[in-house]
Short mmCIF file of C-alpha atoms in Angstrom, two decimals:
data_model
loop_
_atom_site.label_atom_id
_atom_site.label_comp_id
_atom_site.label_asym_id
_atom_site.label_seq_id
_atom_site.Cartn_x
_atom_site.Cartn_y
_atom_site.Cartn_z
CA MET A 1 -3.56 -59.59 53.78
CA ARG A 2 0.25 -58.83 54.87
CA ASN A 3 1.09 -57.69 50.53
CA SER A 4 -1.98 -55.56 50.31
CA SER A 5 -1.78 -53.42 53.40
CA LEU A 6 2.04 -53.13 52.27
CA PHE A 7 0.59 -51.62 48.99
CA LEU A 8 -1.92 -48.84 50.34
CA ARG A 9 0.76 -47.81 52.64
CA SER A 10 3.23 -47.45 49.59
CA GLY A 11 0.21 -46.22 47.40
CA LEU A 12 -0.81 -42.88 50.24
CA THR A 13 3.01 -41.65 50.35
CA VAL A 14 2.82 -41.78 46.64
CA ALA A 15 -0.31 -40.26 46.86
CA ALA A 16 1.88 -37.55 49.14
CA ALA A 17 4.30 -37.41 47.70
CA SER A 18 2.47 -36.85 44.23
CA ALA A 19 0.21 -33.83 45.91
CA LEU A 20 3.52 -32.29 47.53
CA SER A 21 5.29 -32.26 43.87
CA PHE A 22 2.42 -30.31 41.87
CA LEU A 23 1.88 -27.64 45.45
CA VAL A 24 5.84 -27.00 45.06
CA ALA A 25 5.38 -26.91 41.29
CA ALA A 26 2.91 -24.20 41.95
CA GLY A 27 4.98 -21.76 43.02
CA PRO A 28 4.32 -18.25 45.40
CA ALA A 29 1.18 -18.44 44.99
CA GLU A 30 -0.04 -14.39 43.51
CA ALA A 31 -1.66 -12.46 46.42
CA GLN A 32 -6.11 -11.52 46.52
CA SER A 33 -4.24 -7.24 46.14
CA GLY A 34 -3.51 -8.43 43.17
CA ILE A 35 0.13 -7.88 43.50
CA SER A 36 3.07 -11.01 44.47
CA VAL A 37 5.87 -9.64 46.36
CA SER A 38 9.36 -11.04 46.91
CA THR A 39 12.52 -11.22 48.67
CA THR A 40 15.48 -13.01 47.86
CA GLY A 41 18.43 -10.92 50.20
CA SER A 42 18.12 -7.56 50.62
CA THR A 43 16.56 -7.05 47.61
CA VAL A 44 12.47 -6.91 47.43
CA SER A 45 10.42 -7.51 44.30
CA VAL A 46 6.82 -6.95 42.93
CA THR A 47 5.12 -8.21 39.87
CA THR A 48 1.28 -7.21 39.01
CA ARG A 49 -0.81 -8.25 35.66
CA ALA A 50 -3.32 -5.45 36.61
CA CYS A 51 -1.43 -1.73 35.71
CA THR A 52 -2.00 -0.53 32.38
CA SER A 53 0.21 1.49 29.97
CA VAL A 54 -0.89 6.13 30.39
CA ASN A 55 1.18 7.71 28.84
CA GLY A 56 4.07 5.11 28.31
CA SER A 57 3.73 4.32 32.12
CA TRP A 58 2.43 1.49 33.65
CA GLY A 59 1.98 3.34 36.89
CA THR A 60 4.41 3.25 40.66
CA ALA A 61 5.25 1.19 43.67
CA SER A 62 6.58 2.65 47.14
CA LEU A 63 7.81 0.17 49.75
CA LEU A 64 6.89 1.74 53.31
CA ASN A 65 8.95 0.87 56.66
CA SER A 66 6.60 0.79 59.84
CA ARG A 67 6.96 4.13 61.16
CA GLN A 68 5.88 5.28 57.60
CA ALA A 69 1.84 5.83 57.40
CA ASN A 70 1.14 6.51 53.54
CA PHE A 71 2.00 6.11 49.41
CA SER A 72 4.24 8.83 49.04
CA GLN A 73 6.25 9.07 52.71
CA GLY A 74 7.65 5.27 50.85
CA ARG A 75 10.52 4.54 48.21
CA GLN A 76 9.00 4.99 45.15
CA VAL A 77 9.52 2.87 42.25
CA SER A 78 8.98 3.74 38.58
CA LEU A 79 6.31 0.00 37.23
CA SER A 80 8.53 -1.12 34.12
CA GLY A 81 7.22 -4.49 31.89
CA THR A 82 4.66 -5.31 29.40
CA THR A 83 0.91 -5.08 29.27
CA ALA A 84 1.58 -9.42 30.30
CA LEU A 85 3.02 -8.49 34.00
CA GLN A 86 5.31 -5.22 34.80
CA SER A 87 7.18 -5.07 37.71
CA ALA A 88 9.74 -2.92 39.97
CA ALA A 89 11.83 -3.69 42.63
CA TRP A 90 14.44 -2.46 45.75
CA SER A 91 17.57 -3.86 46.78
CA ASN A 92 20.12 -2.97 49.75
CA VAL A 93 17.40 -3.31 52.29
CA SER A 94 18.29 -3.49 55.57
CA ALA A 95 16.09 -5.97 57.25
CA GLY A 96 12.11 -4.65 59.52
CA THR A 97 9.02 -5.94 58.03
CA TYR A 98 7.62 -3.80 55.36
CA THR A 99 4.31 -2.55 53.25
CA VAL A 100 4.43 -2.57 49.54
CA ILE A 101 1.71 -0.93 47.54
CA VAL A 102 1.33 0.04 43.57
CA ILE A 103 -0.82 2.35 42.16
CA CYS A 104 -1.35 2.15 38.18
CA SER A 105 -0.36 4.91 35.96
CA ASP A 106 -4.56 5.39 36.07
CA GLY A 107 -4.89 5.88 39.68
CA THR A 108 -5.66 2.53 41.13
CA THR A 109 -4.74 0.43 43.96
CA ALA A 110 -3.40 -2.85 42.08
CA GLY A 111 -2.58 -4.71 45.76
CA THR A 112 -0.90 -3.33 49.21
CA GLN A 113 1.23 -6.87 50.27
CA SER A 114 3.20 -7.37 53.23
CA VAL A 115 6.48 -8.68 53.66
CA ILE A 116 9.09 -9.20 56.05
CA VAL A 117 13.59 -8.67 54.88
CA SER A 118 15.48 -11.14 57.30
CA PRO A 119 19.21 -9.85 57.75
CA SER A 120 21.34 -11.93 55.81
CA VAL A 121 23.83 -14.44 57.19
CA ARG A 122 27.12 -13.92 55.95
CA PRO A 123 30.17 -17.05 56.02
CA THR A 124 32.67 -15.15 58.28
CA ILE A 125 36.21 -16.16 56.50
CA SER A 126 39.86 -16.65 58.89
CA ALA A 127 42.87 -18.25 58.44
CA THR A 128 44.09 -21.19 59.80
CA ALA A 129 47.33 -22.76 60.71
CA SER A 130 49.87 -24.30 58.99
CA PRO A 131 50.92 -28.09 59.84
CA SER A 132 53.82 -27.07 62.38
CA ARG A 133 56.32 -30.17 60.51
CA GLY A 134 54.38 -30.14 56.83
CA VAL A 135 52.41 -32.42 55.94
CA MET A 136 52.46 -35.54 57.21
CA GLY A 137 52.24 -37.93 54.59
CA GLY A 138 53.89 -40.67 53.79
CA VAL A 139 53.06 -45.17 54.78
CA GLY A 140 51.51 -46.03 56.73
CA GLY A 141 52.64 -44.53 60.28
CA GLY A 142 55.15 -41.99 58.97
CA SER A 143 54.02 -38.72 60.41
CA GLN A 144 55.34 -40.15 63.92
CA ASP A 145 59.11 -39.72 65.61
CA TYR A 146 59.95 -43.63 66.24
CA GLY A 147 63.71 -43.37 68.67
CA THR A 148 67.11 -45.55 67.35
CA LEU A 149 65.53 -48.72 68.70
CA THR A 150 63.45 -48.58 67.01
CA LEU A 151 65.44 -47.50 63.82
CA VAL A 152 67.54 -50.67 64.92
CA GLY A 153 65.61 -53.43 64.95
CA GLY A 154 63.89 -52.37 61.35
CA GLY A 155 67.85 -51.46 60.32
CA LEU A 156 68.24 -55.81 61.99
CA LEU A 157 65.53 -56.96 59.25
CA VAL A 158 66.11 -55.23 55.64
CA GLY A 159 70.02 -56.37 56.70
CA THR A 160 69.07 -59.76 57.39
CA GLY A 161 66.01 -60.45 54.17
CA VAL A 162 69.50 -58.95 51.95
CA ALA A 163 71.94 -61.57 53.55
CA ALA A 164 69.42 -63.78 53.11
CA THR A 165 68.25 -63.75 49.74
CA ALA A 166 72.39 -62.98 48.37
CA TRP A 167 72.45 -67.15 50.44
CA TYR A 168 69.39 -68.83 48.61
CA LEU A 169 70.90 -66.62 45.12
CA ARG A 170 74.52 -67.69 45.45
CA ARG A 171 72.98 -71.48 46.20
CA ARG A 172 71.43 -71.25 43.24
CA THR A 173 74.21 -71.36 41.03
CA SER A 174 76.54 -73.26 42.45
CA LYS A 175 74.80 -75.92 41.61
CA PRO A 176 74.90 -77.44 38.06
CA TYR A 177 72.50 -77.75 35.78
CA ARG A 178 70.39 -80.92 35.99
CA LEU A 179 67.52 -82.92 33.83
#
């Protein structure tokens, strides 16, 4: 009983994760209007498959802000592309809500869609002060300043170690070699 509920829970988790991955892999859904609008930073772009070429022109796209009412008032850009996909883009668009309208060269409207351009957040870079005493590297407490008593104590320990080593080596070499 315990194992079956564990498998059931893990199976549901796997099913939910795979369904989510299919939704993410599908990408942005194309709008019902026949156009797809996206933003990257301060650039707004539109794509469509609805237009056909008439005398080498695919059509025109217009970007309208909230105070503009019709197609001719917006920032207009000619569509470019192929029979499979046509696109247009506007750069340096300030933050706000906009409406994108695409009119094909045959006079039909491919679609209308609203888009929100978020303000771009640029990181501020500032210099930091360097350490006042340089790099504080070392072994153990190499970055601390010890007093005279500590240094004398360390010197005595090192001196005692050197003296003990010399005494041991002298004593060892003074004995005759025995088999």
